[in-house]
mmCIF file of C-alpha atoms in Angstrom:
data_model
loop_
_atom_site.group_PDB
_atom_site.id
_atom_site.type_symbol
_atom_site.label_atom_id
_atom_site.label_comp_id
_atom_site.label_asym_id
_atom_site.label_seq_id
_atom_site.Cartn_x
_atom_site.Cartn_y
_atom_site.Cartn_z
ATOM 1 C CA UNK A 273 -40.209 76.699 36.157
ATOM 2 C CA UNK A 274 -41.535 75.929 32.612
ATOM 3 C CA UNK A 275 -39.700 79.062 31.230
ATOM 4 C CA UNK A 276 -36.137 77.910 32.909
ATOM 5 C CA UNK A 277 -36.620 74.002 31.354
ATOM 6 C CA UNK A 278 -38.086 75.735 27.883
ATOM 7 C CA UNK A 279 -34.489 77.605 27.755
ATOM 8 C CA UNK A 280 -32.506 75.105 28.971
ATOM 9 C CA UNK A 281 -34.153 72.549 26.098
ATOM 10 C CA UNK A 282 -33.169 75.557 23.402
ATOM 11 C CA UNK A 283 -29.530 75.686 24.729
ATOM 12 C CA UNK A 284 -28.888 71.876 24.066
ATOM 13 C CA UNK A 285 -30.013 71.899 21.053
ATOM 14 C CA UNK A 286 -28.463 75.317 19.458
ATOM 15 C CA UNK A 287 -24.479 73.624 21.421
ATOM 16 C CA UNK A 288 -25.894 70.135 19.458
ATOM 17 C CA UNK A 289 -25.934 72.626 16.268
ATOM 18 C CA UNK A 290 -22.563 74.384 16.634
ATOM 19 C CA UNK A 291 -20.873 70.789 17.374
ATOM 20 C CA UNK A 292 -22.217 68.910 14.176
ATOM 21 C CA UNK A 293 -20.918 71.893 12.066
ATOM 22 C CA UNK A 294 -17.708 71.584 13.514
ATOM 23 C CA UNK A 295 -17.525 67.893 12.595
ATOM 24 C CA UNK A 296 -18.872 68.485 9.006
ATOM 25 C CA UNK A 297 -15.887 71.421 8.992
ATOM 26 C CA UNK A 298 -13.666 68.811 9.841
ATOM 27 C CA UNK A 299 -14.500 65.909 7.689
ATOM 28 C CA UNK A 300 -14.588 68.020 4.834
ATOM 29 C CA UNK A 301 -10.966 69.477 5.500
ATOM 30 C CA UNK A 302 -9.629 65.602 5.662
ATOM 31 C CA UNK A 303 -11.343 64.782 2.408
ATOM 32 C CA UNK A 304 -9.432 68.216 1.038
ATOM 33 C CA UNK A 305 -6.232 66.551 2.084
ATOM 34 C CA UNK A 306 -6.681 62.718 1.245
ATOM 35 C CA UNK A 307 -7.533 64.025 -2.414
ATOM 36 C CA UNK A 308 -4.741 66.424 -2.769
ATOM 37 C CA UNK A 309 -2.297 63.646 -1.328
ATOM 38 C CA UNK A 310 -3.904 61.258 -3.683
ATOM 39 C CA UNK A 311 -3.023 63.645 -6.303
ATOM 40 C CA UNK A 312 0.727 64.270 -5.393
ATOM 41 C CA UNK A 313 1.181 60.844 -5.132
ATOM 42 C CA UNK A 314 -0.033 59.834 -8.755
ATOM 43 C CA UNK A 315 2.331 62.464 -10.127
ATOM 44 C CA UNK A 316 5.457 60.859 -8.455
ATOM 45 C CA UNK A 317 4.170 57.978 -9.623
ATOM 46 C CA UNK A 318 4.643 58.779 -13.322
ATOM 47 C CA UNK A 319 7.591 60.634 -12.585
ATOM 48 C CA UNK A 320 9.047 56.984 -11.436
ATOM 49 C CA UNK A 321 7.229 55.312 -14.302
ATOM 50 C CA UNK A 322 8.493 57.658 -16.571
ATOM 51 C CA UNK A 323 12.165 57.667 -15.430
ATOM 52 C CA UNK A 324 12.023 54.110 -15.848
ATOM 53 C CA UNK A 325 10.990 53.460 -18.915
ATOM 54 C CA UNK A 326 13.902 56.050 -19.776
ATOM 55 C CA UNK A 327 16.533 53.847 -17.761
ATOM 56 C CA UNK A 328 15.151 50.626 -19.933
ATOM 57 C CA UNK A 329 15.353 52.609 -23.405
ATOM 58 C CA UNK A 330 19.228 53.285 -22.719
ATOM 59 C CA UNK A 331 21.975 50.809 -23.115
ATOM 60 C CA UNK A 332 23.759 51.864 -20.070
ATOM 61 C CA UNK A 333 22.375 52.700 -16.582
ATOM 62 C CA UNK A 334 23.490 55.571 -14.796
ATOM 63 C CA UNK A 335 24.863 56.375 -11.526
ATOM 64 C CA UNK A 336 23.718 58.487 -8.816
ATOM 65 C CA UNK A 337 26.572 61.029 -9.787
ATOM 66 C CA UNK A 338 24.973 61.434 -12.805
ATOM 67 C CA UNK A 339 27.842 60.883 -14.643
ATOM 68 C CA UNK A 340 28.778 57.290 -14.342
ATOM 69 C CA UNK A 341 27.666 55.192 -17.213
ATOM 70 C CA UNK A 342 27.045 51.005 -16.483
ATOM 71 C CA UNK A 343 26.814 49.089 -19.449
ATOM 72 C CA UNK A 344 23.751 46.752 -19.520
ATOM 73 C CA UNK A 345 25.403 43.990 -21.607
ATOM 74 C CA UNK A 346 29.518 42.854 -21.251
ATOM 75 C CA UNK A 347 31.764 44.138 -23.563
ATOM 76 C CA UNK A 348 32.684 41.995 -26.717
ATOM 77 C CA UNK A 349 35.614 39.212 -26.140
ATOM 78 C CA UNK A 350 36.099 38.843 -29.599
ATOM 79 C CA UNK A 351 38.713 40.971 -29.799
ATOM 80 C CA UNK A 352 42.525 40.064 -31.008
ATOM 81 C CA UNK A 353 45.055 41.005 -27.717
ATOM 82 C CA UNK A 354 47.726 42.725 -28.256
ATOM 83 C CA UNK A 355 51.033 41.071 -29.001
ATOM 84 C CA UNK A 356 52.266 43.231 -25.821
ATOM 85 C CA UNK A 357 49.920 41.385 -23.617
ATOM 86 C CA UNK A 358 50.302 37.673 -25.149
ATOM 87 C CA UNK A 359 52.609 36.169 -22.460
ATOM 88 C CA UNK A 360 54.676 33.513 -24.398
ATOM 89 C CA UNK A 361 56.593 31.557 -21.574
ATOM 90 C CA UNK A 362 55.598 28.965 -18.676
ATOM 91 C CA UNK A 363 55.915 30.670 -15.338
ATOM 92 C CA UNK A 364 58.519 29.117 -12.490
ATOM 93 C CA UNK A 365 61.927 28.131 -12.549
ATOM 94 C CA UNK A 366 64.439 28.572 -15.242
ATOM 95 C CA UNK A 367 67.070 26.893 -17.148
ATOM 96 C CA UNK A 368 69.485 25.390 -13.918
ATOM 97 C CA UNK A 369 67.066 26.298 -11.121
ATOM 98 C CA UNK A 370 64.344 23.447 -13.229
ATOM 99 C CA UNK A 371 66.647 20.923 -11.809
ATOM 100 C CA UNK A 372 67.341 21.623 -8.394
ATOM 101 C CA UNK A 373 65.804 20.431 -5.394
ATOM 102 C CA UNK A 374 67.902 21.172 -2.202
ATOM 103 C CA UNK A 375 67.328 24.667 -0.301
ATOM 104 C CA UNK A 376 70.734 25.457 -0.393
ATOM 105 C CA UNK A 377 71.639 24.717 -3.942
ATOM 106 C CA UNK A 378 68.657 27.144 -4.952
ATOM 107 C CA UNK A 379 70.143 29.825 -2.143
ATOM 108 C CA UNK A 380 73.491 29.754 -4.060
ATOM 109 C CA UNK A 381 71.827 30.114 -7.268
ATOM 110 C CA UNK A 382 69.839 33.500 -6.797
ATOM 111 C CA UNK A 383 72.863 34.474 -4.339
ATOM 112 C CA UNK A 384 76.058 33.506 -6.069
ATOM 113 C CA UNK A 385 79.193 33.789 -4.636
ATOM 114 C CA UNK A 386 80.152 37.029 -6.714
ATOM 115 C CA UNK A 387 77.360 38.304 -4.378
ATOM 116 C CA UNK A 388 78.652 37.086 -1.449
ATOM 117 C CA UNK A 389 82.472 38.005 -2.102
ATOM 118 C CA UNK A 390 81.307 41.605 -2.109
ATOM 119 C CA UNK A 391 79.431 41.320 1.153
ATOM 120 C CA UNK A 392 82.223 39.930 3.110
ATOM 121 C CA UNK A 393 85.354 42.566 0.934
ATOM 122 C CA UNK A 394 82.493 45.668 2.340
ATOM 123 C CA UNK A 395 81.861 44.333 5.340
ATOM 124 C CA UNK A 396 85.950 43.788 5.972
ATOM 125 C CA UNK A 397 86.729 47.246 5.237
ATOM 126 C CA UNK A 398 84.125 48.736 7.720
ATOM 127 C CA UNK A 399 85.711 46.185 10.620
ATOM 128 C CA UNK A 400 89.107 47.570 9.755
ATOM 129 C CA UNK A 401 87.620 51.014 10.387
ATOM 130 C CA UNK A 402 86.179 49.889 13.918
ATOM 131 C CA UNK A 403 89.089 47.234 15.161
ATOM 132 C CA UNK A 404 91.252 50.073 16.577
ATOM 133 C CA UNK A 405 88.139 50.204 19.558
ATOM 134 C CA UNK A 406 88.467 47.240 20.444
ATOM 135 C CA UNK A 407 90.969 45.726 22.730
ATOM 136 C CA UNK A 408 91.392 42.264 21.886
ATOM 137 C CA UNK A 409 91.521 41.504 18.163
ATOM 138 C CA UNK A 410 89.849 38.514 18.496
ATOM 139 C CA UNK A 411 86.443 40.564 19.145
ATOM 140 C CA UNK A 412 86.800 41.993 15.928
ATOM 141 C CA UNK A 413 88.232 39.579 13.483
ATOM 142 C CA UNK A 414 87.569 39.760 9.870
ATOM 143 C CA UNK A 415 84.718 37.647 8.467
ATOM 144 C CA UNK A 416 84.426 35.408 5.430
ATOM 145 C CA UNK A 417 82.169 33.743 3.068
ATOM 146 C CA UNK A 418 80.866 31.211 5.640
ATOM 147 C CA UNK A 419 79.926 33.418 8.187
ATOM 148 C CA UNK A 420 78.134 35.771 5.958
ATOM 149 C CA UNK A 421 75.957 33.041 4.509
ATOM 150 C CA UNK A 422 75.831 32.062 8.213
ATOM 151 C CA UNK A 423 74.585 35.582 8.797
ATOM 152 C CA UNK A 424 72.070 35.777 6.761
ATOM 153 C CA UNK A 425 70.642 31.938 6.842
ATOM 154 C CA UNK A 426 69.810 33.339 10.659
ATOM 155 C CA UNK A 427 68.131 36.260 9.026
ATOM 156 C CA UNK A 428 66.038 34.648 7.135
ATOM 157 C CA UNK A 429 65.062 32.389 9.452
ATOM 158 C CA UNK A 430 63.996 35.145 12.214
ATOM 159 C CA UNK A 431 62.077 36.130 8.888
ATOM 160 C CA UNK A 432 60.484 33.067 8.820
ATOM 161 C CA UNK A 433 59.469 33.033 12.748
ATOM 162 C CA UNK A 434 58.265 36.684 12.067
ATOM 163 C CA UNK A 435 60.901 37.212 14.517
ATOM 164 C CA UNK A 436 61.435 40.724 12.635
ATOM 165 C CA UNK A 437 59.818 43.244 15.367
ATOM 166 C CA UNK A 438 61.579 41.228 18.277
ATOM 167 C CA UNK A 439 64.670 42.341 20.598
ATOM 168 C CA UNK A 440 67.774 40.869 18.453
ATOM 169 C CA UNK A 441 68.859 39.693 21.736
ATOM 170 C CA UNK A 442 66.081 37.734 22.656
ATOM 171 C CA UNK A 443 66.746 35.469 19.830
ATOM 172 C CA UNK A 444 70.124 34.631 22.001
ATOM 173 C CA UNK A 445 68.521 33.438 25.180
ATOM 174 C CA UNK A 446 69.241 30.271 26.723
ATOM 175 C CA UNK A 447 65.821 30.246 28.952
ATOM 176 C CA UNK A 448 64.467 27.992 25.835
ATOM 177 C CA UNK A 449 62.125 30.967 24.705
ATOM 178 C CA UNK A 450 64.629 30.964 21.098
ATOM 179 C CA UNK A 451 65.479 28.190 18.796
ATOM 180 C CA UNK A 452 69.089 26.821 19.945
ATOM 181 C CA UNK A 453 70.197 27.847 16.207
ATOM 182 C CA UNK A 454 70.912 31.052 16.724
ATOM 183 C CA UNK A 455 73.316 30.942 19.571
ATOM 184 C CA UNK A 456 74.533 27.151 17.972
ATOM 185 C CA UNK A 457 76.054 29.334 14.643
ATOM 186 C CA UNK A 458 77.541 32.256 16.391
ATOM 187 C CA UNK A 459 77.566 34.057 19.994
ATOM 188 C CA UNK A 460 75.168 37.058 20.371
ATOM 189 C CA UNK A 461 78.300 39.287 20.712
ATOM 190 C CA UNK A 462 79.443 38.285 16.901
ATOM 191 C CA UNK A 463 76.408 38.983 15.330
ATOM 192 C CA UNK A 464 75.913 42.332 17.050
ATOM 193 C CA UNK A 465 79.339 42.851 15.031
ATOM 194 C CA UNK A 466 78.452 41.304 12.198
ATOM 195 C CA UNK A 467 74.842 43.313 11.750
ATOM 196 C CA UNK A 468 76.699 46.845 12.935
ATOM 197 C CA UNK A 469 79.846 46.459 10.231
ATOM 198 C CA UNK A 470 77.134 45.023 7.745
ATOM 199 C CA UNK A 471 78.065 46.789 4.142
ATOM 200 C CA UNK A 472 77.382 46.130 0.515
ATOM 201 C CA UNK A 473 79.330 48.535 -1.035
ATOM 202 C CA UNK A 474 82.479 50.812 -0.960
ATOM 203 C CA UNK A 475 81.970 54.180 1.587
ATOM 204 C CA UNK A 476 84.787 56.263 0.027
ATOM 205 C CA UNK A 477 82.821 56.603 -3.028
ATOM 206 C CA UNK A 478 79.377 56.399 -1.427
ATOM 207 C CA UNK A 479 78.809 59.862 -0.912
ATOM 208 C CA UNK A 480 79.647 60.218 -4.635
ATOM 209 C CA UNK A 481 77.187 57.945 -6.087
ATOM 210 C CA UNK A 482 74.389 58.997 -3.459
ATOM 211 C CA UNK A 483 74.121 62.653 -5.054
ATOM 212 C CA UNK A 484 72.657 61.124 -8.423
ATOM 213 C CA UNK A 485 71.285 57.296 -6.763
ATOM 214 C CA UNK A 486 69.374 57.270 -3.027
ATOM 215 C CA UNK A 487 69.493 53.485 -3.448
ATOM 216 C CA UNK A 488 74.157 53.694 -3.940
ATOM 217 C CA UNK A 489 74.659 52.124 -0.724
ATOM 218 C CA UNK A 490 72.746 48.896 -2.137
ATOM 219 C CA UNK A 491 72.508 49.722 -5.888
ATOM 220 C CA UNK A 492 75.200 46.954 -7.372
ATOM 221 C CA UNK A 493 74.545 44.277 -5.354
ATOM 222 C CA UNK A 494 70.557 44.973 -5.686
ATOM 223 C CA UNK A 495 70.533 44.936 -9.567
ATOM 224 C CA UNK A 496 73.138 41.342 -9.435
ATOM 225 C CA UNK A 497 70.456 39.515 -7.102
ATOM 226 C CA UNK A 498 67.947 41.028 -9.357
ATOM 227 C CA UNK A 499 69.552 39.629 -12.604
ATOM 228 C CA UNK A 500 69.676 36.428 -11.312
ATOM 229 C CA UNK A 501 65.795 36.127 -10.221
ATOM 230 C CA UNK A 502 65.166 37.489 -14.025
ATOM 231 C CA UNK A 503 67.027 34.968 -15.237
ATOM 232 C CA UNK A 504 66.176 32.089 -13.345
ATOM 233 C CA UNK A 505 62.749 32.237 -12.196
ATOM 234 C CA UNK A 506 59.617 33.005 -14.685
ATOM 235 C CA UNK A 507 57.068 35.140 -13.178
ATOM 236 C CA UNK A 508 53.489 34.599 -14.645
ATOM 237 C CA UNK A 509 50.717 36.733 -16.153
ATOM 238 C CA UNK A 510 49.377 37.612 -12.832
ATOM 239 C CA UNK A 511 51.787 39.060 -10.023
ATOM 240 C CA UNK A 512 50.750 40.722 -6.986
ATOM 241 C CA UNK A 513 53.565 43.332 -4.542
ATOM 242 C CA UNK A 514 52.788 42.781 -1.045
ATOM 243 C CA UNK A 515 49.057 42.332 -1.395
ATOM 244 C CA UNK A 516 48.709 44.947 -4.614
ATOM 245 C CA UNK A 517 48.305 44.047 -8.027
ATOM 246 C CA UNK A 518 50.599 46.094 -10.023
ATOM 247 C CA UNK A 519 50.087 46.693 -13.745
ATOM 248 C CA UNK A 520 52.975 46.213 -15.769
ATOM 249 C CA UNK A 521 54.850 43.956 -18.576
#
């Protein structure tokens, strides 16, 4: 009996031996590691620190495509602008249009009735083309100043609605879903003509003018209008194209 407790005392303590090497093994590996992480550490450190004080030596920092250059200070205002640039008129209304006040006064200015007269001659010559089609003149009389302007006053109002992506025919519907001044100025029936004989120029030389101008079919009439909002209306230094700032004098 005393030789089986003898060994079994030596066993305990030669396992107590092996596991407190094991544990010194251990601790000593982690101290390895904590020091050589220390160490990497430090060095990014004055990689950072040194970076740094290279970013506050320059006057410009630099982007991340290491290309991009951001100047620390703003550059100098006192500089003379170009005569180009120097814009040397008020912006808004010009000469006549100063003076007037009622919507259609100011209509008739940008769209004078040179404009109009060609409208309603272009428009005439395409209903001639169509009127043999139909079997009661009547349905396909010849238009005229009035109705043209009428004609496009209803445009532009639709515009105004935002009426633009709706059914043309809704806006002639006597349910009370559309204003009353649409089928008040002329019967859905007219303006269907009106909108399909629609022209602003002449089509036997169209196809003429269209092999050196895209924009023939509209290209007189669109540099008339144009002339007029040049000469009548001032734009200022800052003018914007649906939403885009366009750079040009």
């Amino acid at each position: 009996m005393d030789e089986k407790r003898i060994r079994a005392v030596l066993e305990e303590e030669s396992s107590g031996s092996d596991y407190g090497d094991e544990n010194d093994s251990v601790v000593e590996d982690f101290v390895e590691t904590r020091e050589e992480t220390f160490d990497t550490e430090q060095e990014d450190d004055e990689e950072l620190g040194e970076e740094e004080d290279r970013q506050r030596s320059r006057k410009f920092y630099l982007g991340k495509d290491g290309r991009t250059r951001w100047n620390k200070t703003p550059a100098s205002n006192h500089v003379r602008r170009r005569a180009r640039n120097i814009v040397t008129q008020l912006s808004g209304p010009r000469h006549e249009a100063r003076n007037l006040k009622e919507p259609g006064e100011i209509w008739r200015l940008f769209f004078p009735e040179s404009v109009i007269n060609r409208i309603v001659k272009c428009t005439n010559e395409q209903i001639s083309r169509i009127k043999s089609k139909f079997t009661r003149e009547r349905d396909c009389s010849d238009t005229d100043n009035i109705e043209v302007e009428a004609l496009l006053g209803l445009l532009l109002f639709a515009g105004v609605r935002r009426n633009n992506r709706l059914n043309a025919k809704d806006l002639f519907k006597t349910d009370g879903s559309s204003p009353e001044i649409f089928r008040l100025t002329m019967g859905w029936n007219r303006f269907y003509l009106l909108m399909r004989c629609l022209r602003f120029d002449e089509k036997d030389t169209r196809a003429k003018r269209t092999a050196v101008d895209k924009l023939a079919p509209i290209r007189e009439l669109f540099e008339e209008v144009v002339a007029m909002f040049t000469k009548y209306y001032s734009l200022s230094e800052y003018v914007t194209v649906d939403e885009k700032l366009e750079a040009f004098r």
